[in-house]
mmCIF file of C-alpha atoms in Angstrom:
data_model
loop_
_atom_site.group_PDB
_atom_site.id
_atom_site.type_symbol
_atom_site.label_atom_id
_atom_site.label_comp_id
_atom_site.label_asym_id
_atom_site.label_seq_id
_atom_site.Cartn_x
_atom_site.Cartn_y
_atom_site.Cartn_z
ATOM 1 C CA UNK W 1 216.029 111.966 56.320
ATOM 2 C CA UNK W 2 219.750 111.897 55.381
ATOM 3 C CA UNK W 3 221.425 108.600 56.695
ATOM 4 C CA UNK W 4 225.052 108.145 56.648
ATOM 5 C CA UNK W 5 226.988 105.706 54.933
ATOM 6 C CA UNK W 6 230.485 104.875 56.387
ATOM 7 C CA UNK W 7 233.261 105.342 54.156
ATOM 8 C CA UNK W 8 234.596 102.683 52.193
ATOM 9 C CA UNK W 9 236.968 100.506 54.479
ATOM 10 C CA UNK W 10 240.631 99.072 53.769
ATOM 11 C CA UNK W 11 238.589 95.396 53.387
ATOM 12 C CA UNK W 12 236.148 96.419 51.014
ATOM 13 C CA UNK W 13 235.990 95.404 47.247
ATOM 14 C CA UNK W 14 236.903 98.616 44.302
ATOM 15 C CA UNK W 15 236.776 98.009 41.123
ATOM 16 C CA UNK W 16 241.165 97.770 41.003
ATOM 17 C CA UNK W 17 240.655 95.418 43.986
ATOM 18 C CA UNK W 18 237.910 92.963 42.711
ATOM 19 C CA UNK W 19 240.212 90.310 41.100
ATOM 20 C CA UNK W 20 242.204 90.158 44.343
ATOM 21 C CA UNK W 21 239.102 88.216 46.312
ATOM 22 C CA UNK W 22 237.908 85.224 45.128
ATOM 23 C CA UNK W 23 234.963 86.102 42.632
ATOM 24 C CA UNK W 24 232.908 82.943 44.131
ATOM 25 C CA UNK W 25 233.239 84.623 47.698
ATOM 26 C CA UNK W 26 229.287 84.789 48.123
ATOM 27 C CA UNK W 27 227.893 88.246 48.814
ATOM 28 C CA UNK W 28 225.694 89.119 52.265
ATOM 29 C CA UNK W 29 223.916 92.223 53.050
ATOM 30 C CA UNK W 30 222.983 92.365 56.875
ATOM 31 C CA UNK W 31 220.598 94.803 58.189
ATOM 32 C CA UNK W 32 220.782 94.976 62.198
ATOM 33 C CA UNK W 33 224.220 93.554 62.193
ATOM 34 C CA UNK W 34 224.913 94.213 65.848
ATOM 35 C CA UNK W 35 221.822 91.805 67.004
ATOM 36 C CA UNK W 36 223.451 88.665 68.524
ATOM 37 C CA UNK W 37 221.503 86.446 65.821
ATOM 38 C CA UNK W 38 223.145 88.212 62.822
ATOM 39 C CA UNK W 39 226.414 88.672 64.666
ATOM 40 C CA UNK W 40 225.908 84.655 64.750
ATOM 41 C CA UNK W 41 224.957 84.810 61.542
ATOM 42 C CA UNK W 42 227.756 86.594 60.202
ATOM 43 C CA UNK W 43 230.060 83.920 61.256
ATOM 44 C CA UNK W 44 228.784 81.683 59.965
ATOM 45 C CA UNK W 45 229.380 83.790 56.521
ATOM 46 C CA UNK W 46 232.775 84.775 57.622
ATOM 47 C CA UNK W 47 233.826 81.223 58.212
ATOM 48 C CA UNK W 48 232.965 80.690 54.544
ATOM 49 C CA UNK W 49 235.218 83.265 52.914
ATOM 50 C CA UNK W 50 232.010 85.696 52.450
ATOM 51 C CA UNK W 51 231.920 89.528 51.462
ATOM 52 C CA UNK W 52 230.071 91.514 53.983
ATOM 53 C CA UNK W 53 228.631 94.333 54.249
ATOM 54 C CA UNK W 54 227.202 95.001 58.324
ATOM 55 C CA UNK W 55 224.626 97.809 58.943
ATOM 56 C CA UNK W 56 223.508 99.426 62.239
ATOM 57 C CA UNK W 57 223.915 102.521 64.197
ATOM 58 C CA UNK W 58 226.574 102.337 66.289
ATOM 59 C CA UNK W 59 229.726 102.390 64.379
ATOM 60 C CA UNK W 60 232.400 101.019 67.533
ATOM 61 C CA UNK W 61 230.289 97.851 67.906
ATOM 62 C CA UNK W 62 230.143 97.299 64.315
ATOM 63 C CA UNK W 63 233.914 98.034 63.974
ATOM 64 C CA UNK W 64 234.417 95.398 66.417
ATOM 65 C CA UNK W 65 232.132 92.697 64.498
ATOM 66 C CA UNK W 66 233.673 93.160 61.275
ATOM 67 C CA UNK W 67 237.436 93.176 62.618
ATOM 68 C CA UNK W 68 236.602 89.709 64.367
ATOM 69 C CA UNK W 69 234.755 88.527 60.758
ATOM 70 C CA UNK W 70 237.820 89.111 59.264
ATOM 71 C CA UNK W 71 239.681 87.140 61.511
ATOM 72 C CA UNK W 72 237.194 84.431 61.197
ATOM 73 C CA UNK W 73 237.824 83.986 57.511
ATOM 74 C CA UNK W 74 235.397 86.821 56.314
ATOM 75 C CA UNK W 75 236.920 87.857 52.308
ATOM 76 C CA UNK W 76 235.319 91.823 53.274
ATOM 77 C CA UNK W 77 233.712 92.771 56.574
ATOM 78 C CA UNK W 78 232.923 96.201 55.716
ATOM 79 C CA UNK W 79 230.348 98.487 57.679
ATOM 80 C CA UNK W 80 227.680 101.242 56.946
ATOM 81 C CA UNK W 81 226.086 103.089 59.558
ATOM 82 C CA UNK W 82 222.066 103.791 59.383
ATOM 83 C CA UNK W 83 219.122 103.994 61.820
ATOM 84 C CA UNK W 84 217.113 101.191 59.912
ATOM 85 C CA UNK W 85 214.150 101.904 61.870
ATOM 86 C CA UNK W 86 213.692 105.810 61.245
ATOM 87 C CA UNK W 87 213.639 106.070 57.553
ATOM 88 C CA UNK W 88 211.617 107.266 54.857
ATOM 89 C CA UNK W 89 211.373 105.506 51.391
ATOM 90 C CA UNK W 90 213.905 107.819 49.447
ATOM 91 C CA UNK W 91 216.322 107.306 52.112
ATOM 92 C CA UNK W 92 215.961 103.170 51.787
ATOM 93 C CA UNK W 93 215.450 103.122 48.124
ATOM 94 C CA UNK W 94 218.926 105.183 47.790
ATOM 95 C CA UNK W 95 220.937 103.187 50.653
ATOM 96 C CA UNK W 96 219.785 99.512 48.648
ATOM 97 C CA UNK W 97 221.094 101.278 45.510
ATOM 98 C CA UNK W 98 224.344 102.514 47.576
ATOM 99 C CA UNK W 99 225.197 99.345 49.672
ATOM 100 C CA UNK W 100 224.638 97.454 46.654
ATOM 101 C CA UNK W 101 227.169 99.273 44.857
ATOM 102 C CA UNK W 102 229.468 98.469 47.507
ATOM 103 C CA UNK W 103 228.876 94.640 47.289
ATOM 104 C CA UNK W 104 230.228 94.816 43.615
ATOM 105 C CA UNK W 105 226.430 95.187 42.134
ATOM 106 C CA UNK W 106 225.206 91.827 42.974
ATOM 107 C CA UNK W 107 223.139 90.580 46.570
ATOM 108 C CA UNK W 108 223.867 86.761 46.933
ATOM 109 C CA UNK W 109 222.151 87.191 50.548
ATOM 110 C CA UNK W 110 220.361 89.628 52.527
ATOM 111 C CA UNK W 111 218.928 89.122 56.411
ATOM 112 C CA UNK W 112 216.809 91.582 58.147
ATOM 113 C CA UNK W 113 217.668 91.115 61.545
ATOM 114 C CA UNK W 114 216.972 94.227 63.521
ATOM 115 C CA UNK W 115 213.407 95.119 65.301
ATOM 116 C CA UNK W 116 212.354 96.067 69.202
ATOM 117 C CA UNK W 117 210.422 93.769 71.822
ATOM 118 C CA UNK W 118 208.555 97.288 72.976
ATOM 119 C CA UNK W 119 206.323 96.818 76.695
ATOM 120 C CA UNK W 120 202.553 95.988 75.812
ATOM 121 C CA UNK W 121 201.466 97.312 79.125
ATOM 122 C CA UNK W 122 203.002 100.755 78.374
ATOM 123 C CA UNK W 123 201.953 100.632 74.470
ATOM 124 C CA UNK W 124 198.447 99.848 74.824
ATOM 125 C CA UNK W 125 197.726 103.257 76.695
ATOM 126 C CA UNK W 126 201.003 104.794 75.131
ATOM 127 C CA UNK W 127 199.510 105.687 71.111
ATOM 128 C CA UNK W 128 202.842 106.835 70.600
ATOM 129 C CA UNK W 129 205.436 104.132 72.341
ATOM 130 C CA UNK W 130 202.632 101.682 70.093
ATOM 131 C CA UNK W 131 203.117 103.900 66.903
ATOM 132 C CA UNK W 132 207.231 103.390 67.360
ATOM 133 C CA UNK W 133 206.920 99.917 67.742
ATOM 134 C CA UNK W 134 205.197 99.492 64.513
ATOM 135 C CA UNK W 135 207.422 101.910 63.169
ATOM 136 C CA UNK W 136 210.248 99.939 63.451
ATOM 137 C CA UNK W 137 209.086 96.547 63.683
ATOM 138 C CA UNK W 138 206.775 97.064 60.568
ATOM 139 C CA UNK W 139 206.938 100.226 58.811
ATOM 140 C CA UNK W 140 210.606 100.334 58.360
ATOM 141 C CA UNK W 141 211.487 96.834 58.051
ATOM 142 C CA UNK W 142 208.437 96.649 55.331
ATOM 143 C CA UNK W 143 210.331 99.392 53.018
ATOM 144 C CA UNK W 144 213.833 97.741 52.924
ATOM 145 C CA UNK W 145 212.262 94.097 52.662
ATOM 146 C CA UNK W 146 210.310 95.876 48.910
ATOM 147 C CA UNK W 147 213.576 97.431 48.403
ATOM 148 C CA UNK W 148 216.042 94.429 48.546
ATOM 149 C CA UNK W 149 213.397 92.232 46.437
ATOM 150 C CA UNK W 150 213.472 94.906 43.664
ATOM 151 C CA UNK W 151 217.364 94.328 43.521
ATOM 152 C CA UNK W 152 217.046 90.521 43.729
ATOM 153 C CA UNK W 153 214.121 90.936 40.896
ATOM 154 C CA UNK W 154 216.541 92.399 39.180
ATOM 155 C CA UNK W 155 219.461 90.315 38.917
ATOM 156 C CA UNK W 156 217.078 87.040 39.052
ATOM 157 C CA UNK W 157 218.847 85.709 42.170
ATOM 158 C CA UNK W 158 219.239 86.001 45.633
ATOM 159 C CA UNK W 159 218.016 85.255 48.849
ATOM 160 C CA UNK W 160 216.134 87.483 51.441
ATOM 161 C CA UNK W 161 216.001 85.915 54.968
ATOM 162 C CA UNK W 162 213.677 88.114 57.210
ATOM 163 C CA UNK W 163 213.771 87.333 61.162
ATOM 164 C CA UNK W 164 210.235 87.157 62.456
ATOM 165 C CA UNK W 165 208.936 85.492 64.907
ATOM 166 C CA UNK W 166 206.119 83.160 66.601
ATOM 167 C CA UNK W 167 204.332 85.729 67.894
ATOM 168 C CA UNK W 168 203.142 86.651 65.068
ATOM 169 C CA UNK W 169 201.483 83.347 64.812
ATOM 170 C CA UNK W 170 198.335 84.251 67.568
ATOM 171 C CA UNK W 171 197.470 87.164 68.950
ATOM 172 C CA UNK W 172 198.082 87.137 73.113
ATOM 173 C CA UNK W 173 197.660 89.149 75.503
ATOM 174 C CA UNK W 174 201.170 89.354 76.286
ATOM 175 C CA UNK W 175 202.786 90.699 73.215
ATOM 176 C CA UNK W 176 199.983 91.074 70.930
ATOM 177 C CA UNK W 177 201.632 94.536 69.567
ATOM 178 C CA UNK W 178 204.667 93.087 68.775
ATOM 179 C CA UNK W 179 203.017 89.772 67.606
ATOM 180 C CA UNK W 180 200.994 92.094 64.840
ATOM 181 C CA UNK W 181 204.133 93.812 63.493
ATOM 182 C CA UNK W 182 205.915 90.140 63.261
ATOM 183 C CA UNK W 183 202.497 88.745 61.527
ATOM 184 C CA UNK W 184 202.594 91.525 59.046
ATOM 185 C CA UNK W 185 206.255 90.903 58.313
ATOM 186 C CA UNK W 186 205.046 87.280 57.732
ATOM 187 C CA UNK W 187 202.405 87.916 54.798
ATOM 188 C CA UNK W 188 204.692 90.260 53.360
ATOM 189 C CA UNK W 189 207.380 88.126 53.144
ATOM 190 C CA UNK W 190 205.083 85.398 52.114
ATOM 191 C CA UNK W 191 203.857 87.646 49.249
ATOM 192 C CA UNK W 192 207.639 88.637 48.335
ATOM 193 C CA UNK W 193 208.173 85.250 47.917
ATOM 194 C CA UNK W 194 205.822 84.435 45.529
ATOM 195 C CA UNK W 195 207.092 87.506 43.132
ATOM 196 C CA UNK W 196 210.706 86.679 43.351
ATOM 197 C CA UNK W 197 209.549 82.623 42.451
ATOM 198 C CA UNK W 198 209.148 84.082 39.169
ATOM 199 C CA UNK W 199 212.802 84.895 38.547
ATOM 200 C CA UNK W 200 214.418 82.190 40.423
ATOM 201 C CA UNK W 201 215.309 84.322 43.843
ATOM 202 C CA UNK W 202 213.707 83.459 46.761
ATOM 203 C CA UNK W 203 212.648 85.408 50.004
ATOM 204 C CA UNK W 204 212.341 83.697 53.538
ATOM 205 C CA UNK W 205 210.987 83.974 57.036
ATOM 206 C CA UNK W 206 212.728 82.702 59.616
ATOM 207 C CA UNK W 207 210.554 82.066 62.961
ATOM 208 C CA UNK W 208 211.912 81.887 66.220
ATOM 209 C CA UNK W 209 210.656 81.148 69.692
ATOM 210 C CA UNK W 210 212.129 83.092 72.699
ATOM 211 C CA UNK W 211 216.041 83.613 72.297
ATOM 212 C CA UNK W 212 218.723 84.396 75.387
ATOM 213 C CA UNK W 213 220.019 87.758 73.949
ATOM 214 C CA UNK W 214 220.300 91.440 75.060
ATOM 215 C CA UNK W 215 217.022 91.978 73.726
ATOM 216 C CA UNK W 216 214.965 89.600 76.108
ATOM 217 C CA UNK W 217 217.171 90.144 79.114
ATOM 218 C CA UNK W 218 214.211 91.204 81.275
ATOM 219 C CA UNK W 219 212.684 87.971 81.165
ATOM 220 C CA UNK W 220 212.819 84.630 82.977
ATOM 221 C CA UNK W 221 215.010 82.283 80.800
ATOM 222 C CA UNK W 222 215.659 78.702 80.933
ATOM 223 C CA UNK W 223 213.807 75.260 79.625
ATOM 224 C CA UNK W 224 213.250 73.914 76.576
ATOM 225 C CA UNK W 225 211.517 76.684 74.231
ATOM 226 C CA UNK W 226 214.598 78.711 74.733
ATOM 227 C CA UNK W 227 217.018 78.969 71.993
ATOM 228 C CA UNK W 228 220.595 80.447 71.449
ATOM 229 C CA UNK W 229 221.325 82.914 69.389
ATOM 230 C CA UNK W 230 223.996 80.004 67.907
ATOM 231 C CA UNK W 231 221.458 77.860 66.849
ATOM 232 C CA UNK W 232 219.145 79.911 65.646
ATOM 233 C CA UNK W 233 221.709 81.398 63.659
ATOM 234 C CA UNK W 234 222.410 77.951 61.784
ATOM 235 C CA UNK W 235 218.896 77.786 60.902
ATOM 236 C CA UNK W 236 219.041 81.091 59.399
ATOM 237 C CA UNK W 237 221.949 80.600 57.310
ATOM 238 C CA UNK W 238 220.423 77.104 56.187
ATOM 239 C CA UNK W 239 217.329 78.872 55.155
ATOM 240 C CA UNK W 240 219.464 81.310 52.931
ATOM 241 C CA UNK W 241 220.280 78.125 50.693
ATOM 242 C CA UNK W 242 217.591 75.766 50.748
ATOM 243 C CA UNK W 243 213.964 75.154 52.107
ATOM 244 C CA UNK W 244 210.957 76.804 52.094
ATOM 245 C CA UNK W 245 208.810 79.668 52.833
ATOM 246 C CA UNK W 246 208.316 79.526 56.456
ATOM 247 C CA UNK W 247 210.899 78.302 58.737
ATOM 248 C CA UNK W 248 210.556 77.889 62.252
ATOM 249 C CA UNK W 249 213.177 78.021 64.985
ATOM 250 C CA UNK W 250 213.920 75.546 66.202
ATOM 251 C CA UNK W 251 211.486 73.104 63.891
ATOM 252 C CA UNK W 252 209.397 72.257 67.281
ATOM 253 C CA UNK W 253 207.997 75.353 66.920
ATOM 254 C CA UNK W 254 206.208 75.184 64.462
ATOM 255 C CA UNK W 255 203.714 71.907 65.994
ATOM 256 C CA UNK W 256 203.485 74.111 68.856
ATOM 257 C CA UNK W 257 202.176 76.949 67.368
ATOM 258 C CA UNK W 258 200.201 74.357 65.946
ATOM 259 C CA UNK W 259 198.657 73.718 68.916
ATOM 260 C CA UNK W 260 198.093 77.203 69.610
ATOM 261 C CA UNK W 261 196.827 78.810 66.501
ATOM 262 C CA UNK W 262 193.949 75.715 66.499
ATOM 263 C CA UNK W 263 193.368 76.114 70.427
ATOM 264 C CA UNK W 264 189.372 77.116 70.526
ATOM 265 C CA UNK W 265 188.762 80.520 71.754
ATOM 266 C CA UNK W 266 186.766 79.499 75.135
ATOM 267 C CA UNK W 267 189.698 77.584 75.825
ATOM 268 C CA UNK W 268 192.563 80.195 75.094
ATOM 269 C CA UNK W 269 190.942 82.874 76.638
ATOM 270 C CA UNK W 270 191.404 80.926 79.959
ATOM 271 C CA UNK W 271 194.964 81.335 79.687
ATOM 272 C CA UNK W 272 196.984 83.654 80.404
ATOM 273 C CA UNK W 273 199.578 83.545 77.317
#
């Protein structure tokens, strides 16, 4: 599949323009740029003097991110545009090697931040609205986690932050499709982890509860498990620096899932999570 990179904008960093921006200005790949935790994210970054690079499909909303990054402090908001969940491995191993290029050669950070909620009721009778789910929630995301953790094998440092989830913590009846891609996103991360510990980069999963964006916007909100995408965003960019493995968010989550994960079967088959 071909996937299109965006040409180089006015921001971005050549080789003539390199000793104009600050060469501590830390480096952040984001994949799913457009999702209101990375556009939180990126902030965050922006507000730092940080080089960025944004990827996602739709080229206006990204144009609109980056412009207010810049404004926001950002050193280089640049964009590329790619369908990160309909790839094959050429096409990911190539865009790592191209984006990369395009960040100067070295990743300080890179969040994966991009994935669909999908409708269990429709997927378990659905094979193919199931197979898309895991195509993009898994599948995909699986190829450019491998592919940014060769790059940060190779230079020996560098963070990658992966947004997962609790679901992927139990199976429930509920989301149990979605809960499967997120727990296979967790062990691989987990296992990418353990490479990169080797070379002195690390790799991270970030674990949220529910979160008021676009994405849940069919659902009844409000209470205390809900987050914003603000503050999950703050964990995320925390985790890029510091911590460990497995990072829930917010922290509560993790005793609660806790609670659930250890809940006996006769007892959580009564309810109706």
């Amino acid at each position: 599949m071909s996937i299109r990179n965006s040409p180089r904008r006015s921001g971005a960093v050549s080789k003539q323009q390199g000793s104009n921006v600050s060469q501590t200005s830390k480096t952040v790949l984001i994949l799913g740029a457009s999702s209101a935790v990375a556009e939180a994210t990126a902030r965050l970054y922006a507000a730092e003097g940080a080089r960025l690079l944004l990827v996602g499909r739709k080229a206006e909303q990204l144009e609109v991110i980056a412009a207010d990054l810049k404004v926001r402090g950002a050193a280089v908001a640049d964009i590329a545009l790619c369908d990160l969940g309909n790839v094959t491995p050429a096409s990911v191993a190539e865009n790592v090697a191209v984006w990369t290029e395009r960040l100067g050669g070295v990743i300080d950070d890179i969040l994966i931040a991009y994935g669909v909620l999908g409708e269990q009721s429709r997927a378990e009778t659905d094979l193919a609205d199931a197979a898309a789910v895991m195509q993009v929630n898994f599948t995909s995301a699986a190829l450019w986690c491998l592919a940014v953790a060769g790059q940060l094998e190779q230079q020996r440092a560098g963070t990658l932050v992966v947004l997962g989830s609790v679901a992927g913590d139990r199976g429930r009846q509920s989301n149990y499709l979605y809960g499967a891609t997120k727990a296979g996103l967790d062990k691989l991360v987990q296992g990418i982890a353990h490479r990169l510990s080797k070379v002195g980069a690390r790799a991270v999963i970030v674990k949220p509860g529910p979160i008021d964006t676009p994405m849940t916007a069919g659902m009844k909100k409000g209470g205390p498990m809900w987050s914003t995408p603000q503050a999950v965003a703050a964990i995320v960019r925390r985790a890029a620096d510091r911590g460990g493995v497995t990072v829930y968010a917010p922290k509560r989550w993790k005793f609660i899932m806790l609670i659930i994960r250890f809940l006996p079967d006769a007892i959580f088959h009564r309810s109706s999570l």
